Short mmCIF file of C-alpha atoms in Angstrom, two decimals:
data_model
loop_
_atom_site.label_atom_id
_atom_site.label_comp_id
_atom_site.label_asym_id
_atom_site.label_seq_id
_atom_site.Cartn_x
_atom_site.Cartn_y
_atom_site.Cartn_z
CA UNK A 1 -49.79 291.53 125.47
CA UNK A 2 -46.19 291.92 126.66
CA UNK A 3 -43.39 289.47 125.85
CA UNK A 4 -43.18 288.19 129.45
CA UNK A 5 -46.91 287.54 129.61
CA UNK A 6 -46.68 285.83 126.24
CA UNK A 7 -43.94 283.51 127.52
CA UNK A 8 -45.88 282.75 130.71
CA UNK A 9 -48.83 281.75 128.58
CA UNK A 10 -46.54 279.43 126.64
CA UNK A 11 -45.46 277.80 129.89
CA UNK A 12 -49.01 277.28 131.13
CA UNK A 13 -50.12 275.81 127.83
CA UNK A 14 -47.10 273.47 127.61
CA UNK A 15 -47.57 272.15 131.17
CA UNK A 16 -43.91 272.36 132.11
CA UNK A 17 -42.50 270.99 128.92
CA UNK A 18 -38.75 271.16 128.81
CA UNK A 19 -38.35 271.91 125.14
CA UNK A 20 -39.92 275.37 124.61
CA UNK A 21 -39.40 277.57 121.61
CA UNK A 22 -37.07 280.47 122.30
CA UNK A 23 -37.79 283.65 120.33
CA UNK A 24 -35.98 286.43 122.23
CA UNK A 25 -33.25 286.87 124.83
CA UNK A 26 -35.90 287.34 127.50
CA UNK A 27 -37.51 284.09 126.44
CA UNK A 28 -34.10 282.41 126.72
CA UNK A 29 -33.59 283.67 130.30
CA UNK A 30 -37.04 282.60 131.40
CA UNK A 31 -36.56 279.27 129.66
CA UNK A 32 -33.35 278.55 131.58
CA UNK A 33 -34.98 279.45 134.87
CA UNK A 34 -37.91 277.22 134.02
CA UNK A 35 -35.66 274.22 133.20
CA UNK A 36 -33.78 274.72 136.46
CA UNK A 37 -37.09 274.64 138.36
CA UNK A 38 -38.10 271.42 136.60
CA UNK A 39 -34.75 269.72 137.37
CA UNK A 40 -34.97 270.68 141.05
CA UNK A 41 -38.47 269.24 141.27
CA UNK A 42 -37.32 265.98 139.63
CA UNK A 43 -34.39 265.68 142.05
CA UNK A 44 -36.73 266.15 144.99
CA UNK A 45 -39.02 263.44 143.64
CA UNK A 46 -36.06 261.08 143.18
CA UNK A 47 -34.87 261.65 146.74
CA UNK A 48 -38.37 261.04 148.07
CA UNK A 49 -38.74 257.84 146.05
CA UNK A 50 -35.28 256.63 147.06
CA UNK A 51 -36.01 257.23 150.74
CA UNK A 52 -39.29 255.46 150.35
CA UNK A 53 -37.64 252.39 148.80
CA UNK A 54 -34.41 252.53 150.86
CA UNK A 55 -32.22 252.72 147.77
CA UNK A 56 -30.85 256.27 148.09
CA UNK A 57 -27.15 256.67 148.64
CA UNK A 58 -27.91 259.52 151.04
CA UNK A 59 -30.37 257.47 153.08
CA UNK A 60 -28.89 254.48 154.88
CA UNK A 61 -31.14 252.94 157.51
CA UNK A 62 -29.41 251.92 160.68
CA UNK A 63 -31.35 248.69 161.11
CA UNK A 64 -32.63 246.03 158.68
CA UNK A 65 -30.13 246.94 155.96
CA UNK A 66 -30.42 243.38 154.59
CA UNK A 67 -33.67 241.98 153.26
CA UNK A 68 -35.62 239.78 155.63
CA UNK A 69 -34.99 236.10 154.87
CA UNK A 70 -38.03 234.14 153.75
CA UNK A 71 -37.55 230.37 153.50
CA UNK A 72 -39.12 228.62 150.50
CA UNK A 73 -39.79 225.54 152.64
CA UNK A 74 -43.04 225.05 154.54
CA UNK A 75 -42.05 222.43 157.11
CA UNK A 76 -40.83 224.02 160.32
CA UNK A 77 -37.74 221.78 160.65
CA UNK A 78 -36.71 222.36 157.04
CA UNK A 79 -37.32 226.05 157.55
CA UNK A 80 -35.07 226.02 160.63
CA UNK A 81 -32.26 224.16 158.82
CA UNK A 82 -32.60 226.43 155.82
CA UNK A 83 -32.19 229.51 158.00
CA UNK A 84 -29.43 228.05 160.20
CA UNK A 85 -27.21 226.92 157.31
CA UNK A 86 -28.27 229.71 154.89
CA UNK A 87 -29.05 227.10 152.25
CA UNK A 88 -31.41 229.16 150.09
CA UNK A 89 -29.38 232.33 150.56
CA UNK A 90 -26.30 230.64 149.12
CA UNK A 91 -28.13 229.31 146.09
CA UNK A 92 -28.22 225.61 146.94
CA UNK A 93 -30.75 223.06 148.19
CA UNK A 94 -31.01 220.12 150.58
CA UNK A 95 -30.46 217.48 147.91
CA UNK A 96 -27.21 219.05 146.74
CA UNK A 97 -25.91 219.41 150.29
CA UNK A 98 -26.78 215.82 151.24
CA UNK A 99 -25.23 214.37 148.08
CA UNK A 100 -22.14 216.54 148.53
CA UNK A 101 -21.72 215.51 152.15
CA UNK A 102 -22.10 211.80 151.48
CA UNK A 103 -19.73 212.03 148.52
CA UNK A 104 -17.22 213.84 150.72
CA UNK A 105 -17.45 210.93 153.16
CA UNK A 106 -16.95 208.36 150.39
CA UNK A 107 -13.92 210.24 149.06
CA UNK A 108 -12.28 209.85 152.49
CA UNK A 109 -13.57 206.40 153.40
CA UNK A 110 -10.10 205.05 152.66
CA UNK A 111 -8.94 206.46 156.01
CA UNK A 112 -11.19 203.96 157.80
CA UNK A 113 -9.29 201.16 156.09
CA UNK A 114 -5.77 202.59 156.06
CA UNK A 115 -5.72 203.89 159.62
CA UNK A 116 -6.23 200.53 161.39
CA UNK A 117 -3.90 198.85 158.91
CA UNK A 118 -1.03 201.27 159.54
CA UNK A 119 -1.41 201.78 163.29
CA UNK A 120 -1.67 198.04 163.89
CA UNK A 121 2.05 197.91 163.04
CA UNK A 122 2.70 199.51 166.44
CA UNK A 123 0.64 196.87 168.26
CA UNK A 124 -2.65 198.76 168.44
CA UNK A 125 -5.92 196.87 168.05
CA UNK A 126 -7.45 197.29 164.57
CA UNK A 127 -11.08 197.40 165.64
CA UNK A 128 -10.45 199.93 168.40
CA UNK A 129 -8.46 202.14 166.04
CA UNK A 130 -11.28 201.92 163.51
CA UNK A 131 -13.88 202.99 166.08
CA UNK A 132 -11.67 205.80 167.39
CA UNK A 133 -10.98 207.09 163.88
CA UNK A 134 -14.64 207.03 162.86
CA UNK A 135 -15.77 208.63 166.13
CA UNK A 136 -13.21 211.45 166.04
CA UNK A 137 -13.82 212.09 162.34
CA UNK A 138 -17.58 212.20 162.79
CA UNK A 139 -17.60 214.50 165.80
CA UNK A 140 -14.95 216.83 164.39
CA UNK A 141 -16.66 217.14 161.01
CA UNK A 142 -20.07 217.81 162.55
CA UNK A 143 -18.56 220.43 164.86
CA UNK A 144 -16.73 222.29 162.10
CA UNK A 145 -19.88 222.24 159.97
CA UNK A 146 -22.04 223.70 162.73
CA UNK A 147 -19.52 226.31 163.87
CA UNK A 148 -18.07 227.50 160.56
CA UNK A 149 -21.00 226.81 158.25
CA UNK A 150 -18.58 225.64 155.55
CA UNK A 151 -18.31 222.31 153.68
CA UNK A 152 -15.18 221.04 155.46
CA UNK A 153 -14.11 217.60 156.66
CA UNK A 154 -11.73 216.85 159.53
CA UNK A 155 -10.28 213.38 160.02
CA UNK A 156 -7.03 211.64 160.94
CA UNK A 157 -4.34 212.42 158.40
CA UNK A 158 -2.22 209.96 156.47
CA UNK A 159 0.96 211.98 156.94
CA UNK A 160 0.48 212.00 160.70
CA UNK A 161 0.42 208.20 160.68
CA UNK A 162 3.92 208.10 159.23
CA UNK A 163 5.27 210.47 161.88
CA UNK A 164 3.57 208.47 164.64
CA UNK A 165 4.83 205.10 163.38
CA UNK A 166 8.27 205.91 161.95
CA UNK A 167 9.49 208.71 164.20
CA UNK A 168 7.90 208.20 167.60
CA UNK A 169 7.56 204.42 167.72
CA UNK A 170 10.37 203.20 165.45
CA UNK A 171 13.05 205.91 165.58
CA UNK A 172 12.62 206.98 169.21
CA UNK A 173 11.60 203.48 170.29
CA UNK A 174 8.60 204.49 172.38
CA UNK A 175 5.43 202.43 172.77
CA UNK A 176 2.18 203.49 171.16
CA UNK A 177 0.85 204.46 174.61
CA UNK A 178 3.68 206.97 174.95
CA UNK A 179 3.11 208.03 171.37
CA UNK A 180 -0.45 209.00 172.27
CA UNK A 181 0.93 211.37 174.90
CA UNK A 182 3.03 212.98 172.17
CA UNK A 183 -0.17 213.45 170.16
CA UNK A 184 -1.80 215.17 173.14
CA UNK A 185 1.13 217.59 173.39
CA UNK A 186 0.87 218.04 169.64
CA UNK A 187 -2.73 219.20 170.01
CA UNK A 188 -1.90 221.48 172.93
CA UNK A 189 0.88 223.22 171.00
CA UNK A 190 -1.36 223.49 167.95
CA UNK A 191 -4.06 225.11 170.07
CA UNK A 192 -1.61 227.76 171.28
CA UNK A 193 -0.24 228.40 167.79
CA UNK A 194 -3.75 228.74 166.37
CA UNK A 195 -4.31 232.01 168.26
CA UNK A 196 -1.12 233.57 166.88
CA UNK A 197 -1.18 232.30 163.30
CA UNK A 198 -4.81 233.17 162.65
CA UNK A 199 -4.19 236.80 163.66
CA UNK A 200 -0.93 237.21 161.77
CA UNK A 201 -0.16 238.24 158.22
CA UNK A 202 1.04 234.72 157.42
CA UNK A 203 -2.12 233.73 155.60
CA UNK A 204 -1.81 236.74 153.32
CA UNK A 205 1.88 236.20 152.52
CA UNK A 206 1.49 232.74 150.96
CA UNK A 207 2.30 232.96 147.27
CA UNK A 208 0.28 231.38 144.48
CA UNK A 209 3.16 229.16 143.35
CA UNK A 210 3.63 227.83 146.87
CA UNK A 211 -0.08 227.11 147.16
CA UNK A 212 -0.15 225.32 143.80
CA UNK A 213 2.93 223.30 144.75
CA UNK A 214 1.25 222.10 147.94
CA UNK A 215 -1.83 221.12 145.96
CA UNK A 216 0.18 219.11 143.44
CA UNK A 217 2.18 217.42 146.19
CA UNK A 218 -0.92 216.31 148.09
CA UNK A 219 -2.63 215.21 144.87
CA UNK A 220 0.30 213.07 143.74
CA UNK A 221 0.73 211.61 147.23
CA UNK A 222 -2.91 210.50 147.35
CA UNK A 223 -2.75 209.23 143.76
CA UNK A 224 0.43 207.27 144.53
CA UNK A 225 -1.31 205.47 147.39
CA UNK A 226 -4.27 204.81 145.12
CA UNK A 227 -2.14 203.44 142.29
CA UNK A 228 -0.23 201.23 144.70
CA UNK A 229 -3.51 199.72 145.89
CA UNK A 230 -4.91 199.67 142.38
CA UNK A 231 -1.98 197.63 141.09
CA UNK A 232 -1.69 195.64 144.37
CA UNK A 233 1.94 196.64 144.79
CA UNK A 234 3.79 196.09 148.07
CA UNK A 235 5.30 198.88 150.15
CA UNK A 236 8.51 199.01 148.07
CA UNK A 237 6.40 199.80 144.96
CA UNK A 238 7.63 196.76 143.00
CA UNK A 239 5.04 195.47 140.57
CA UNK A 240 3.42 192.10 141.20
CA UNK A 241 0.64 190.97 138.83
CA UNK A 242 -2.77 190.71 140.46
CA UNK A 243 -6.00 190.26 138.56
CA UNK A 244 -7.95 191.83 141.41
CA UNK A 245 -6.71 195.15 140.08
CA UNK A 246 -9.38 194.82 137.39
CA UNK A 247 -11.94 195.69 140.07
CA UNK A 248 -10.12 198.92 140.76
CA UNK A 249 -9.96 199.82 137.08
CA UNK A 250 -13.63 198.95 136.74
CA UNK A 251 -14.41 201.28 139.66
CA UNK A 252 -12.36 204.00 138.02
CA UNK A 253 -14.14 203.42 134.73
CA UNK A 254 -17.55 203.71 136.40
CA UNK A 255 -16.51 207.03 137.96
CA UNK A 256 -15.31 208.48 134.65
CA UNK A 257 -18.42 207.24 132.83
CA UNK A 258 -20.72 208.69 135.49
CA UNK A 259 -18.97 212.06 135.27
CA UNK A 260 -19.28 212.12 131.49
CA UNK A 261 -22.99 211.30 131.79
CA UNK A 262 -23.44 213.97 134.45
CA UNK A 263 -24.39 211.70 137.35
CA UNK A 264 -23.74 213.19 140.80
CA UNK A 265 -23.82 209.83 142.52
CA UNK A 266 -20.72 208.42 140.83
CA UNK A 267 -18.84 207.68 144.08
CA UNK A 268 -21.83 205.82 145.49
CA UNK A 269 -22.36 203.90 142.26
CA UNK A 270 -18.68 202.96 142.04
CA UNK A 271 -18.40 201.65 145.61
CA UNK A 272 -21.68 199.70 145.48
CA UNK A 273 -20.67 198.14 142.18
CA UNK A 274 -17.23 197.19 143.50
CA UNK A 275 -18.76 195.58 146.61
CA UNK A 276 -21.23 193.57 144.51
CA UNK A 277 -18.47 192.34 142.19
CA UNK A 278 -16.18 191.53 145.13
CA UNK A 279 -18.86 189.47 146.86
CA UNK A 280 -19.72 187.68 143.62
CA UNK A 281 -16.15 186.46 143.15
CA UNK A 282 -15.50 185.92 146.87
CA UNK A 283 -12.92 188.69 147.23
CA UNK A 284 -12.67 190.04 150.78
CA UNK A 285 -15.02 187.52 152.39
CA UNK A 286 -12.17 186.13 154.46
CA UNK A 287 -11.89 189.48 156.26
CA UNK A 288 -15.44 189.49 157.59
CA UNK A 289 -16.58 187.66 160.71
CA UNK A 290 -20.36 187.54 160.62
CA UNK A 291 -20.56 185.68 163.93
CA UNK A 292 -18.71 188.49 165.74
CA UNK A 293 -20.85 191.42 164.68
CA UNK A 294 -20.85 192.83 168.19
CA UNK A 295 -21.09 196.35 169.50
CA UNK A 296 -17.90 198.32 168.80
CA UNK A 297 -15.52 198.96 171.65
CA UNK A 298 -12.74 201.42 172.47
CA UNK A 299 -11.47 199.65 175.56
CA UNK A 300 -8.19 198.51 173.99
CA UNK A 301 -6.94 201.96 172.95
CA UNK A 302 -8.99 204.60 174.80
CA UNK A 303 -7.34 206.53 177.65
CA UNK A 304 -4.07 204.61 177.35
CA UNK A 305 -1.82 207.67 177.35
CA UNK A 306 1.51 207.24 179.10
CA UNK A 307 3.38 210.39 180.13
CA UNK A 308 6.12 208.46 181.94
CA UNK A 309 9.13 208.63 179.65
CA UNK A 310 11.94 206.22 180.40
CA UNK A 311 14.50 209.00 180.05
CA UNK A 312 14.70 212.67 179.24
CA UNK A 313 14.24 213.53 175.61
CA UNK A 314 17.26 215.09 173.90
CA UNK A 315 16.81 218.75 173.19
CA UNK A 316 17.02 218.27 169.42
CA UNK A 317 14.12 215.80 169.55
CA UNK A 318 12.02 218.40 171.34
CA UNK A 319 12.99 221.04 168.80
CA UNK A 320 12.16 218.71 165.92
CA UNK A 321 8.79 217.89 167.46
CA UNK A 322 7.88 221.54 168.04
CA UNK A 323 8.91 222.38 164.47
CA UNK A 324 6.86 219.46 163.17
CA UNK A 325 3.83 220.69 165.11
CA UNK A 326 4.34 224.19 163.74
CA UNK A 327 4.48 222.91 160.18
CA UNK A 328 1.37 220.81 160.79
CA UNK A 329 -0.49 223.98 161.70
CA UNK A 330 0.95 225.68 158.62
CA UNK A 331 -0.23 222.72 156.51
CA UNK A 332 -3.71 223.17 157.96
CA UNK A 333 -3.55 226.83 156.93
CA UNK A 334 -2.39 225.91 153.42
CA UNK A 335 -5.02 223.20 153.08
CA UNK A 336 -7.79 225.57 154.11
CA UNK A 337 -6.54 228.23 151.69
CA UNK A 338 -6.29 225.62 148.96
CA UNK A 339 -9.88 224.52 149.57
CA UNK A 340 -11.00 228.13 149.25
CA UNK A 341 -9.55 228.37 145.76
CA UNK A 342 -10.66 224.92 144.68
CA UNK A 343 -14.20 225.49 145.93
CA UNK A 344 -14.77 228.84 144.19
CA UNK A 345 -17.67 229.59 146.54
CA UNK A 346 -18.96 233.12 147.08
CA UNK A 347 -21.09 234.37 149.94
CA UNK A 348 -22.77 237.78 150.26
CA UNK A 349 -20.74 239.29 147.42
CA UNK A 350 -17.56 238.37 149.29
CA UNK A 351 -15.07 235.75 148.24
CA UNK A 352 -14.68 232.46 150.07
CA UNK A 353 -11.31 233.71 151.28
CA UNK A 354 -12.87 236.84 152.74
CA UNK A 355 -15.66 234.81 154.28
CA UNK A 356 -13.17 232.53 156.05
CA UNK A 357 -10.33 234.91 156.83
CA UNK A 358 -12.25 238.19 157.20
CA UNK A 359 -11.91 239.99 160.52
CA UNK A 360 -15.66 240.35 160.93
CA UNK A 361 -16.19 236.56 160.88
CA UNK A 362 -12.94 235.18 162.35
CA UNK A 363 -13.95 231.71 161.18
CA UNK A 364 -10.35 230.78 160.49
CA UNK A 365 -9.42 230.81 164.17
CA UNK A 366 -12.49 228.73 165.02
CA UNK A 367 -11.57 226.09 162.44
CA UNK A 368 -7.98 225.81 163.69
CA UNK A 369 -9.15 225.64 167.31
CA UNK A 370 -11.63 222.87 166.48
CA UNK A 371 -8.89 220.89 164.74
CA UNK A 372 -6.49 221.36 167.69
CA UNK A 373 -9.10 220.30 170.24
CA UNK A 374 -9.90 217.12 168.33
CA UNK A 375 -6.19 216.30 168.04
CA UNK A 376 -6.23 216.04 171.83
CA UNK A 377 -9.50 214.07 171.70
CA UNK A 378 -7.86 211.67 169.22
CA UNK A 379 -5.02 211.04 171.66
CA UNK A 380 -7.50 210.09 174.40
CA UNK A 381 -9.48 207.74 172.13
CA UNK A 382 -6.42 206.12 170.57
CA UNK A 383 -5.72 207.32 167.05
CA UNK A 384 -3.40 209.68 165.17
CA UNK A 385 -3.82 213.49 164.96
CA UNK A 386 -6.59 215.05 162.90
CA UNK A 387 -6.25 217.53 160.07
CA UNK A 388 -8.40 219.41 157.58
CA UNK A 389 -8.83 217.18 154.53
CA UNK A 390 -8.30 218.76 151.15
CA UNK A 391 -10.82 216.23 149.82
CA UNK A 392 -13.43 218.61 151.24
CA UNK A 393 -13.38 220.33 147.85
CA UNK A 394 -15.14 217.27 146.38
CA UNK A 395 -18.39 218.45 147.98
CA UNK A 396 -17.90 221.93 146.56
CA UNK A 397 -17.32 220.48 143.09
CA UNK A 398 -20.80 218.95 143.35
CA UNK A 399 -22.31 222.29 144.39
CA UNK A 400 -22.37 222.04 148.20
CA UNK A 401 -21.87 225.41 149.88
CA UNK A 402 -22.93 225.07 153.51
CA UNK A 403 -22.06 223.24 156.71
CA UNK A 404 -24.97 220.85 156.20
CA UNK A 405 -22.76 218.75 153.93
CA UNK A 406 -20.22 218.50 156.78
CA UNK A 407 -22.96 217.36 159.14
CA UNK A 408 -24.01 214.68 156.64
CA UNK A 409 -20.41 213.51 156.25
CA UNK A 410 -19.93 213.45 160.03
CA UNK A 411 -23.09 211.42 160.58
CA UNK A 412 -21.88 209.00 157.89
CA UNK A 413 -18.66 208.48 159.87
CA UNK A 414 -20.66 207.80 163.04
CA UNK A 415 -22.94 205.31 161.30
CA UNK A 416 -19.87 203.60 159.83
CA UNK A 417 -18.88 202.50 163.34
CA UNK A 418 -21.66 199.91 163.31
CA UNK A 419 -20.79 198.64 159.82
CA UNK A 420 -17.15 197.70 160.30
CA UNK A 421 -17.62 194.22 158.75
CA UNK A 422 -19.04 195.77 155.57
CA UNK A 423 -16.35 198.44 155.29
CA UNK A 424 -13.68 195.81 155.87
CA UNK A 425 -14.73 193.91 152.74
CA UNK A 426 -14.49 196.91 150.42
CA UNK A 427 -11.56 195.82 148.24
CA UNK A 428 -8.44 197.92 148.45
CA UNK A 429 -8.39 198.04 144.66
CA UNK A 430 -11.72 199.92 144.68
CA UNK A 431 -10.41 202.36 147.25
CA UNK A 432 -7.35 202.78 145.04
CA UNK A 433 -9.54 203.81 142.13
CA UNK A 434 -11.29 206.39 144.29
CA UNK A 435 -7.96 207.77 145.48
CA UNK A 436 -6.66 208.12 141.93
CA UNK A 437 -9.71 210.10 140.90
CA UNK A 438 -9.46 212.22 144.06
CA UNK A 439 -5.94 213.12 142.94
CA UNK A 440 -7.39 214.27 139.62
CA UNK A 441 -9.90 216.50 141.42
CA UNK A 442 -7.16 218.09 143.51
CA UNK A 443 -5.24 219.00 140.36
CA UNK A 444 -8.08 221.17 139.11
CA UNK A 445 -6.27 224.24 140.34
CA UNK A 446 -3.69 223.77 137.59
CA UNK A 447 -6.52 223.22 135.08
CA UNK A 448 -5.97 219.47 134.90
CA UNK A 449 -9.26 218.55 133.25
CA UNK A 450 -11.03 215.19 133.27
CA UNK A 451 -10.32 214.55 129.60
CA UNK A 452 -6.62 214.55 130.50
CA UNK A 453 -7.08 211.77 133.04
CA UNK A 454 -5.07 209.22 131.05
CA UNK A 455 -2.17 211.68 130.81
CA UNK A 456 -2.33 212.01 134.59
CA UNK A 457 -2.30 208.21 134.88
CA UNK A 458 0.79 208.00 132.65
CA UNK A 459 2.62 210.71 134.62
CA UNK A 460 2.03 209.15 138.04
CA UNK A 461 2.66 205.60 136.85
CA UNK A 462 5.94 206.59 135.22
CA UNK A 463 7.12 208.30 138.41
CA UNK A 464 6.26 205.23 140.49
CA UNK A 465 8.00 202.97 137.96
CA UNK A 466 11.16 205.09 138.10
CA UNK A 467 11.10 204.96 141.90
CA UNK A 468 10.60 201.17 141.87
CA UNK A 469 13.54 200.72 139.48
CA UNK A 470 15.72 202.86 141.74
CA UNK A 471 14.75 200.83 144.80
CA UNK A 472 15.52 197.55 143.03
CA UNK A 473 18.86 198.90 141.80
CA UNK A 474 19.88 199.97 145.30
CA UNK A 475 18.79 196.65 146.80
CA UNK A 476 20.88 194.73 144.27
#
């Protein structure tokens, strides 16, 4: 038997084993050829298997590149909502979204109290302002949730109140009807700017330090309002003892205790407890009129715009107003970017920032357009301009990741219209406690943890005390 026949016999007996004994140079050559044949056959099998399972890098199907979505819910309506909001795909559930949305509403419920209180200084009717604020907030939040699919909340901003009251009505001396026409122009300019800003490189040129500074400024502003209500201080921030502040501290204590225990319903528990205590001691009952629990009305503020100015506006007023509108749009951009970093949500292996600002989705332009449109709607109904609330991150902290939480928050605003007497008796001290804790949440970007809450309280209280001393010194 020759050497080649001997080696062939070895191959047949080994059934294509890779490790064959090599005796001669001829065996070595045949062995290398044999291994090459085996490797080619394995590669062909791998390609066939990869094509069969659609995992080959060389085989990319044109259609159905993503797996077909299968909802874990059996009911047809739940299945529809699950598919529409991508609830299961984003790793959340209905309970988390509903709790997150209602908590987001409770974290901004202070606007339903503060808005009528502030705008009534211009002569506007409190009840009509309340209804307009709740209606605009509800419709805007539901719209942004359905269109963007993100846990965002849009309502009338606190900073816009100050511009409306101090600049338009007090400084310029115009009536609130004329001020509403300014708000309409504000929304129109914002709508035009939204198309340019969303397609520019502005959103990518914002530095981290600038973003953090905005977050800290908003957090301290909200906390300052909360502490002022918590301590029942007047507008000049001078301290006046008030034992009702104990309710606010009790609300704050319930929130901290619920967080330590891991309860997700801490905002609900805190507000219900504060209402029960307030009713038990008679606090706030003088604000409620049970005999006048009528259907809400908008007749005193709706469609009262007045575009007839008594004289031409100076050019510098127009420039200031356009600049203010531009910076309001920029603040909306910064707030939305800030929410993206506070939320830490990821979709489809893309970051939240890419999901919002990516060219394939263009959700950023939609969000700005929705906000601009509802600024104009707010002017027709009789309230101040809307903005994207940074408190939206509260829902994300609780695990909400879809627009369903925005729909829940918007429906809560709409239902609140019919419960004005109840909302009016929520003590301002309780709302102050909620605002202080909201300020703590907004400082999470600078790693301000819950266990450092008392340090945060000392910092903000000391700053307010210094400001109060300075005001008293100047007045004397």
